[in-house]
Each structure stands twice: as C-alpha cells, then as structure tokens.
C-alpha cells in the first residue's frame, strides 16, 4: 500500500484565540459512523430451513420490511426500535437485542482499536497476500498465529523453505500472528545498488522520471531550497544529538549525572517562562512560532494550536512534489537494473513450521489458484501482468432504476457444449442475451475458487480467487466491465458456511491449529454439509471476511443464513415462535458480523445491494442497524418456490387454493425478492418446473394446439406473472428458466460417470415451440416493467380471491392484474371490483398466441370502461372475458 511522505501533510487551521468551554468526553466506544439513509426495514416470513415447515406458511405481520431512509449520524440509536414499530412486546427478545447491541459496540471497539475504521478493515486484500512495493521488492503477508516459522516457496526460489522467510529486521512476526516476508528484487550482473534506500520505481509506466540528467543530490538540494526555511532543517549525526543538546540547554555543560545531583525540578510552566525570557524577540524570524496557546480546550493531537502567522505561511507553501516524483524511476530502469523477485504467473505456496511439523498451504489471500499438473496439490499463481496486459476498466458502474430484475447464472453450465464454459464465452454469448431479455442485474454463483466442480462452487477453498476453471482474474474483470457497459449490475452469491474442509487446498487446519479461522470441536463443522464454520467473534477472521474486492461487483447475496445464525445450522424444526430467535441455539457473533458487514458495505459503497437468504426469516433482516435490524436491502421469500413446487407435485390443478397462494405471495412483500424457481429446483437433485409439467420431455414442440403444450405455456406464464407482480421490487430467474429449459442440471460426478450431458443449457430451444412462447412472455414482462415500473411502487391490494372460481384480482398502483387459474372453465363478463373509475387498457395477456395461448380475446375487448356496480367492497367494477388458465394486466388511462 502506498505511503505518504510526512511533509505532504498539513495541519488544521488553529482555533480562535479565545477561551472556550472544555469539550465533553466521548461516550461512544465504537468510533464508527453510519452513513445517512437506510435502504430498508424488514424481516419476512417464517419457514423451516430444515424443510420441516409448511410450504405455504406466510410471513407474520411484524416481519414486514418497509423502505425507509438510513438514519443520519445525529439520530438516536434504538437497539429495539423495530420491535416497537411492529408492535412486538416480547420482553426476553427485547433484552436479547439490547445485550446484542452492547456486544456489537464492544466488537466495533475491538475493530477500531486494531484496524482504525471500516475502510481499513475492508481493505485487507490490498495488504495481505503478495503485492509489489514501490521500492524494488515484493511484500508478502499472511495470518497464521499457530505457526512458528513462515516462508514462501515456489518456482522463483526452487521451492526452498529457507531462502525467503520472515526474519528479524524485516518486520517478521507480530503479536497477532501476522507474518511479513520481503522478496527483494535481485540486481542484474554489473549493476550497482541504489544509493538511496527510498528510491522508488513506477512499474506501470515505460518512461523514466529520473533519467533526465539531474542527479539525486541536486534534486534534494532544490527541495531544501524551495520548501524549508533557513535553519528549519538540520542534519543530525546521531539519534541522541537533539536529546543531548536539550539536556545541555536545561542543565548546562556540567549538569547532574545522577538523580541525587538532579534535585527538585521546577514545574513545566516555570521552566517554560525561564526559557522564554532567554529567547530573542525576533519578529522577522523565518522559523515558525511554537508558543503555547492555552484556550481552555482539551488537547487534540490532530488540531495543534499555533499562531496564525506561522500557519498561513505554512499553508501558502506548495510541497516539492514535482521533485519527489522526478526521483521515481520507471519500468524500463527497473528492468534494466533488477531481476524481479517473483515473476508474473510464477507458482508459489506458503510454508509453515508448526508443532506438528512442516506444512505447505495455499495462501489464504491468493488471487489466482491452479491445480497441480499431477493432481496432488494446488498452488497459487502470482498475478502481476505487465502494463500492456493489465485489464483497463472501460465503463462506470450502472445504477438500478426501479425494480431489480436478477438473472442468476452459473458460468460453467452457461454454454450449449458439453464442457465447462469460460468467462470469455459467457461474456460474448450470454451477456447480450441477458440484456436482450430485459434483465438489469446478474447474480453469479460458484465464482469463488472451489475444489470440486460437482459441488457447484459450494465447497470454497480460496475466498479471494475467482475459479481458474472459468479463466483468469482479468477475464472476470472483463465480464464485470462488459456487464456494466450493458447496464447490468453484478451481484455475487457468497457462501460463508461452505468453506471446504480439505486441508491441502482450503483453510481447514491452515496453520496446523484447529481454531485458526474456524471454531474447534463440533461447532466448527457443519453436520450435514461436511464444511467448516467460521469464528465470527475473532477480529482477524472478521478482517478476512469483511472485504470488497477489486472486481467492482455491485452487491452480494448472503447465501443460507440459517447455517450461520444457529448452532444447529438451521437443521431444526421451526415453529415460528419468537423464542427461537434468541434461545441458546442462536449465534450472536454471526448476527454481529452481519450487522458490521452491512454497515461497512453501505458506508463505503452507498449504492451497493445486499440480499439475505434466510429460510427462518429472522426478525429485522432488513431493518436499519440503528433500529436493531441487520441492515439488508432485500430478503428472499423462500416460501414461494416451495409453495409452487408443492402444488405442482402434490396437488391436482383443480384443487389449488387461491387463498393459500396469495397468503404466501402478498403478505408483507415490501422489498421482498421473489422467484418461481432458482438453481435449487434445478440442481439440488430435483426437476425443473418445465420438466415436471412436460413429463420429462414427452411433449412435442411441433403443434401449439397440443393440450400438453398449452398447459405448459399457460401455467408457467401465469405462475411467473403472479409471482413477478406480487414481488417487493425484486425478482430472480435462473439461467434457462426464462424459456422453460426442459432438463434439470446435473454436474459431472461419479454417479453419472462424470458426464456433462446435463451440465449445459440448450440455447437452440429459444426459437422452438413452447420454449419460444414462454421466452417471448418472459421478455415482454421484463420490458414492460422497465418501461412502466410495474413493481416499483406500492404494494398489491387484493380485491378478489375466490377458491371456487379460481379467480384472483389485485391492483398495484395504476395497474390491475386478473388471474384465472381454473384449468377448465372460461368466464364471460366476469365482474371484478376496482376502486378507480375510468378506462382500463389491456397491456399484457397470457392468452395471446405468441405466448402459446389460444387468442380468445378480440381487439374490441382490449379497452374496458368501469361501471358503478359495487363488487367485492369496491366502488366500481369491470366485466372481463377470462379464458381458462390465463391472466391479464390492465392500466388505467388518465
């Protein structure tokens, strides 16, 4: 990390020279400030993360999330604020929140005392790992408190465990377990070492600032003449020179040598007055005045009081930055003089000597990791490309306007060929499709390096490395940059509880101890997934987890929160009782980590998006952290896909309950992310909805009149429309589901002879039969929302929900949506109540032939005027034609 010369700093303006009241001492220990404006305030519905709960259980009223502004810095903090807002009167839960807030303040203080602030805490990737320093060297830093010795081994030193190690005089090993190793560049034969230790090199520029014929001595002379006043800078031959002169000035040339000879020392004010009397009153002196000014204020080291004349004189000077830069040499001079200590793409690992013997590990902060050619152990790759190969960012980050329409992807399965697709192929082929389909965000899963491809990326080995299966770090940067150029924000699915238990490539037993990054004992292991669980109460682990990388991603989905929040990892029956959110199984440290993570992300990046995936719907998921919440922007309603899956697999279509469906869809939907199916339905040993409805491909794509094709297209379309239009401003679709991909996803593994047959997407179906119809409808929904903002304002107001007729109608702002789930009955002149009178224009109709429907509505039925007949408690009504298994969207005309 770059350091700044001390002489470039300037003091603050002095306070007025008048008496002032003493400052009140600080009462907050956190030292952290919250940014203004909070994105949300919600929790959500109750469900069982262990699949024990009912699929159609709706969220409770008090778990509602509403969009509010983030409280300003001066507003009071209420650790139980959201309880009062939602009328929750559980005293034990309120006390738990107060105790949690006290622990949060202590954790903030620990972070502040070690890492200064949130920005410092989140910038570990700029310091840890391997980074080139400006002074012809490479610095490596690693955290391994259980190790007794540390070195870097690799191709550059023939894998020697002693050549490049932490040693005295080079920082070495600190009290917190951080190891620092300096890899010095080697002088080429015939070259002389730099005369000045502070000689710097600009490794990215070809031109050389220091090769213009002016030597260093001349530059230093110019700096002294231009910047320092005569007598202000003096050379010293010894560290004790100033001390000796001061001692002689105080006690004379023959001063006391022992404490007995010293006698009583006058107080500081008396000594100062005696010294002041001996000074000459020279107003023309060029030296700054350091007279003591006591204005009654508390001493502030960052605001030293000086006289205004000296301060203004100091402020008027320009630091000799031009001369300092002129001393920096360029890349050519560096390459001519030195051989890099470690070159671009060199392999390396970190070696530890532990009580149990020597260990070689992949550095925890490695940014690029490749498997060993022999398949024995992976190794890190030093990624330091030359200037001509470094990826240069071209586009600014886009901002989401209106709703969030997320396209969830896995890069490896995004191609049509039976292989692992790459970042480059995804950028060229899939990103344009996503933009054309009308989505404004992509969410990438399985991006972080993981050992087994069959794990879908859910057994993470290296949290700061993109998976080498898909390409290099620069390939991923290009993917993100091109997505931004298309107006797509990029979200990452991060998986805290899926840390690989593999000791050779992961963080497990990283430094030989069992409690480096993870809990020891049973708590450190996930009972069902075989993964490791982080210690969220450790400051150094938080330093590792609190990060925003160099890849310019725009947000994160925190995957599977129950595995973090509960010591039973969410695999327990949940009844929804409030007690379950504060009993002995709740991990308070994980809750505090999530609060700090959200504060950090939103403080440093106000436009960032955070999403909580929590099947237990912990209260206050999206409440402001100042009001006792966790601070997320959106929460995922996992009950919705479970509800649709239950109906499709277990309930005959004629017996579907409209009231149960709407209870899950619309109850407390503020800032709720909804989806029909995500990767879980396709990957986790299940079938996709299209596969369920189409009976594993028995459907023929040749005829639109086929009953099975009509059922597939009409049912999928109305399920998608009602889920989208009842969402809380965010909707998600998994890659391929926009055109009803007919096959599930099955990654290569031993059970299928490592076949890639089902680990791809059949893009050729986009223009065929039922898949074309469903894609047309999905595309038109996204396009219509982009223009009309269907789900950006207000919540749906249900006017009609009848289990007998299987009709649902609701309004959302100026829009009216009517659904006929009846698979057999069509209705002519069906009366639907509305509050606003006037004309309603048809803007969307699932029964159109281009969507796979039968086209029963004629053009003269596209515009309808209300009558004053009261229906369902509404003052006005519309009489509509509702074909079976269809839906309509209408908009009031001004």
CSV table of C-alpha atoms in Angstrom, one decimal, residues 619-770:
chain,number,residue,atom,x,y,z
A,619,UNK,CA,-36.8,-10.7,12.6
A,620,UNK,CA,-35.3,-7.4,11.5
A,621,UNK,CA,-33.5,-8.8,8.5
A,622,UNK,CA,-33.8,-5.5,6.6
A,623,UNK,CA,-34.4,-3.1,9.4
A,624,UNK,CA,-31.8,-0.4,9.8
A,625,UNK,CA,-28.9,-1.4,12.1
A,626,UNK,CA,-29.6,1.7,14.2
A,627,UNK,CA,-33.0,0.3,15.0
A,628,UNK,CA,-31.9,-3.2,15.9
A,629,UNK,CA,-32.0,-4.7,12.5
A,630,UNK,CA,-29.4,-6.5,10.4
A,631,UNK,CA,-29.3,-3.9,7.6
A,632,UNK,CA,-30.0,-5.9,4.4
A,633,UNK,CA,-31.6,-4.3,1.4
A,634,UNK,CA,-33.8,-7.3,0.3
A,635,UNK,CA,-34.9,-10.6,1.7
A,636,UNK,CA,-35.6,-13.7,-0.3
A,637,UNK,CA,-39.0,-15.3,0.3
A,638,UNK,CA,-38.1,-19.0,0.1
A,639,UNK,CA,-41.7,-20.0,0.8
A,640,UNK,CA,-42.8,-19.0,-2.8
A,641,UNK,CA,-40.8,-21.6,-4.8
A,642,UNK,CA,-41.6,-24.2,-2.2
A,643,UNK,CA,-45.3,-23.4,-2.4
A,644,UNK,CA,-45.3,-23.7,-6.3
A,645,UNK,CA,-43.3,-27.0,-6.1
A,646,UNK,CA,-45.7,-28.4,-3.6
A,647,UNK,CA,-48.7,-27.6,-5.8
A,648,UNK,CA,-47.2,-28.9,-9.0
A,649,UNK,CA,-46.0,-32.2,-7.5
A,650,UNK,CA,-48.7,-33.0,-4.9
A,651,UNK,CA,-52.0,-31.1,-5.6
A,652,UNK,CA,-54.3,-31.6,-8.6
A,653,UNK,CA,-54.6,-28.4,-10.6
A,654,UNK,CA,-58.4,-28.2,-10.0
A,655,UNK,CA,-57.8,-28.3,-6.2
A,656,UNK,CA,-55.4,-25.4,-5.9
A,657,UNK,CA,-56.3,-22.9,-3.2
A,658,UNK,CA,-56.2,-19.3,-4.3
A,659,UNK,CA,-56.2,-18.0,-0.8
A,660,UNK,CA,-53.2,-20.1,0.2
A,661,UNK,CA,-51.3,-19.0,-2.8
A,662,UNK,CA,-52.0,-15.3,-2.2
A,663,UNK,CA,-51.3,-15.6,1.5
A,664,UNK,CA,-47.7,-16.6,0.6
A,665,UNK,CA,-47.3,-14.1,-2.2
A,666,UNK,CA,-48.6,-10.8,-0.9
A,667,UNK,CA,-48.3,-10.9,2.9
A,668,UNK,CA,-45.7,-8.4,3.8
A,669,UNK,CA,-44.0,-8.1,0.5
A,670,UNK,CA,-42.1,-4.9,1.0
A,671,UNK,CA,-38.6,-5.2,-0.5
A,672,UNK,CA,-39.1,-8.9,-0.9
A,673,UNK,CA,-37.2,-10.8,-3.6
A,674,UNK,CA,-39.5,-13.3,-5.3
A,675,UNK,CA,-38.8,-16.1,-7.7
A,676,UNK,CA,-40.6,-19.0,-9.2
A,677,UNK,CA,-37.5,-21.3,-9.2
A,678,UNK,CA,-33.8,-20.7,-8.8
A,679,UNK,CA,-30.8,-23.0,-9.0
A,680,UNK,CA,-32.1,-25.1,-6.1
A,681,UNK,CA,-35.0,-26.5,-8.1
A,682,UNK,CA,-32.7,-27.4,-11.0
A,683,UNK,CA,-29.5,-28.5,-9.2
A,684,UNK,CA,-30.3,-30.0,-5.8
A,685,UNK,CA,-31.4,-33.3,-7.0
A,686,UNK,CA,-34.8,-32.0,-8.2
A,687,UNK,CA,-36.5,-31.4,-11.5
A,688,UNK,CA,-37.1,-28.1,-13.1
A,689,UNK,CA,-40.7,-26.9,-13.2
A,690,UNK,CA,-40.7,-27.3,-17.0
A,691,UNK,CA,-39.6,-30.9,-16.6
A,692,UNK,CA,-42.3,-31.6,-14.1
A,693,UNK,CA,-45.1,-30.1,-16.3
A,694,UNK,CA,-43.8,-31.5,-19.6
A,695,UNK,CA,-43.3,-35.0,-18.1
A,696,UNK,CA,-39.6,-35.3,-18.9
A,697,UNK,CA,-39.8,-34.2,-22.5
A,698,UNK,CA,-42.8,-36.3,-23.7
A,699,UNK,CA,-44.2,-33.0,-25.0
A,700,UNK,CA,-43.9,-32.4,-28.7
A,701,UNK,CA,-42.8,-29.0,-29.8
A,702,UNK,CA,-44.4,-29.3,-33.2
A,703,UNK,CA,-48.0,-28.1,-32.5
A,704,UNK,CA,-49.3,-25.1,-30.5
A,705,UNK,CA,-52.7,-26.8,-30.3
A,706,UNK,CA,-51.4,-29.7,-28.3
A,707,UNK,CA,-53.1,-29.7,-24.9
A,708,UNK,CA,-49.8,-30.5,-23.1
A,709,UNK,CA,-48.0,-27.6,-24.7
A,710,UNK,CA,-50.9,-25.3,-23.9
A,711,UNK,CA,-50.9,-26.4,-20.3
A,712,UNK,CA,-47.1,-26.0,-20.0
A,713,UNK,CA,-47.0,-22.5,-21.6
A,714,UNK,CA,-50.2,-21.1,-19.9
A,715,UNK,CA,-49.4,-22.5,-16.5
A,716,UNK,CA,-45.8,-21.4,-16.4
A,717,UNK,CA,-46.8,-18.0,-17.7
A,718,UNK,CA,-49.4,-17.2,-15.1
A,719,UNK,CA,-47.2,-18.6,-12.3
A,720,UNK,CA,-44.4,-16.3,-13.5
A,721,UNK,CA,-46.7,-13.3,-13.9
A,722,UNK,CA,-48.4,-13.5,-10.5
A,723,UNK,CA,-45.0,-14.1,-8.7
A,724,UNK,CA,-43.4,-11.2,-10.5
A,725,UNK,CA,-46.3,-8.7,-10.0
A,726,UNK,CA,-46.6,-9.5,-6.2
A,727,UNK,CA,-42.9,-9.2,-5.5
A,728,UNK,CA,-41.4,-6.5,-3.4
A,729,UNK,CA,-39.4,-4.7,-6.0
A,730,UNK,CA,-37.0,-7.6,-6.8
A,731,UNK,CA,-37.4,-10.7,-9.0
A,732,UNK,CA,-35.0,-13.5,-9.8
A,733,UNK,CA,-34.8,-16.0,-12.7
A,734,UNK,CA,-32.2,-18.8,-13.0
A,735,UNK,CA,-30.4,-19.2,-16.4
A,736,UNK,CA,-32.6,-21.1,-18.8
A,737,UNK,CA,-35.8,-20.9,-16.9
A,738,UNK,CA,-36.9,-17.8,-18.9
A,739,UNK,CA,-37.5,-20.2,-21.8
A,740,UNK,CA,-38.6,-23.3,-19.7
A,741,UNK,CA,-35.4,-25.3,-20.1
A,742,UNK,CA,-36.7,-28.9,-20.2
A,743,UNK,CA,-33.9,-30.6,-18.3
A,744,UNK,CA,-32.6,-30.3,-14.8
A,745,UNK,CA,-28.9,-29.7,-14.1
A,746,UNK,CA,-26.6,-32.4,-13.0
A,747,UNK,CA,-22.9,-31.7,-12.6
A,748,UNK,CA,-20.3,-34.3,-13.6
A,749,UNK,CA,-19.8,-36.7,-10.7
A,750,UNK,CA,-19.1,-40.4,-10.1
A,751,UNK,CA,-22.9,-41.2,-10.1
A,752,UNK,CA,-23.2,-40.2,-13.8
A,753,UNK,CA,-19.7,-41.2,-14.9
A,754,UNK,CA,-18.6,-37.6,-14.9
A,755,UNK,CA,-20.9,-36.8,-17.8
A,756,UNK,CA,-21.5,-33.2,-19.0
A,757,UNK,CA,-24.8,-34.2,-20.7
A,758,UNK,CA,-27.0,-32.3,-18.2
A,759,UNK,CA,-24.4,-29.6,-17.2
A,760,UNK,CA,-25.2,-27.2,-20.0
A,761,UNK,CA,-28.1,-25.1,-21.5
A,762,UNK,CA,-29.9,-25.9,-24.7
A,763,UNK,CA,-29.9,-22.4,-26.2
A,764,UNK,CA,-31.2,-23.8,-29.6
A,765,UNK,CA,-34.6,-24.2,-28.0
A,766,UNK,CA,-35.1,-20.4,-27.8
A,767,UNK,CA,-36.7,-20.3,-31.2
A,768,UNK,CA,-38.7,-23.6,-30.9
A,769,UNK,CA,-42.3,-24.2,-29.9
A,770,UNK,CA,-43.3,-23.9,-26.3
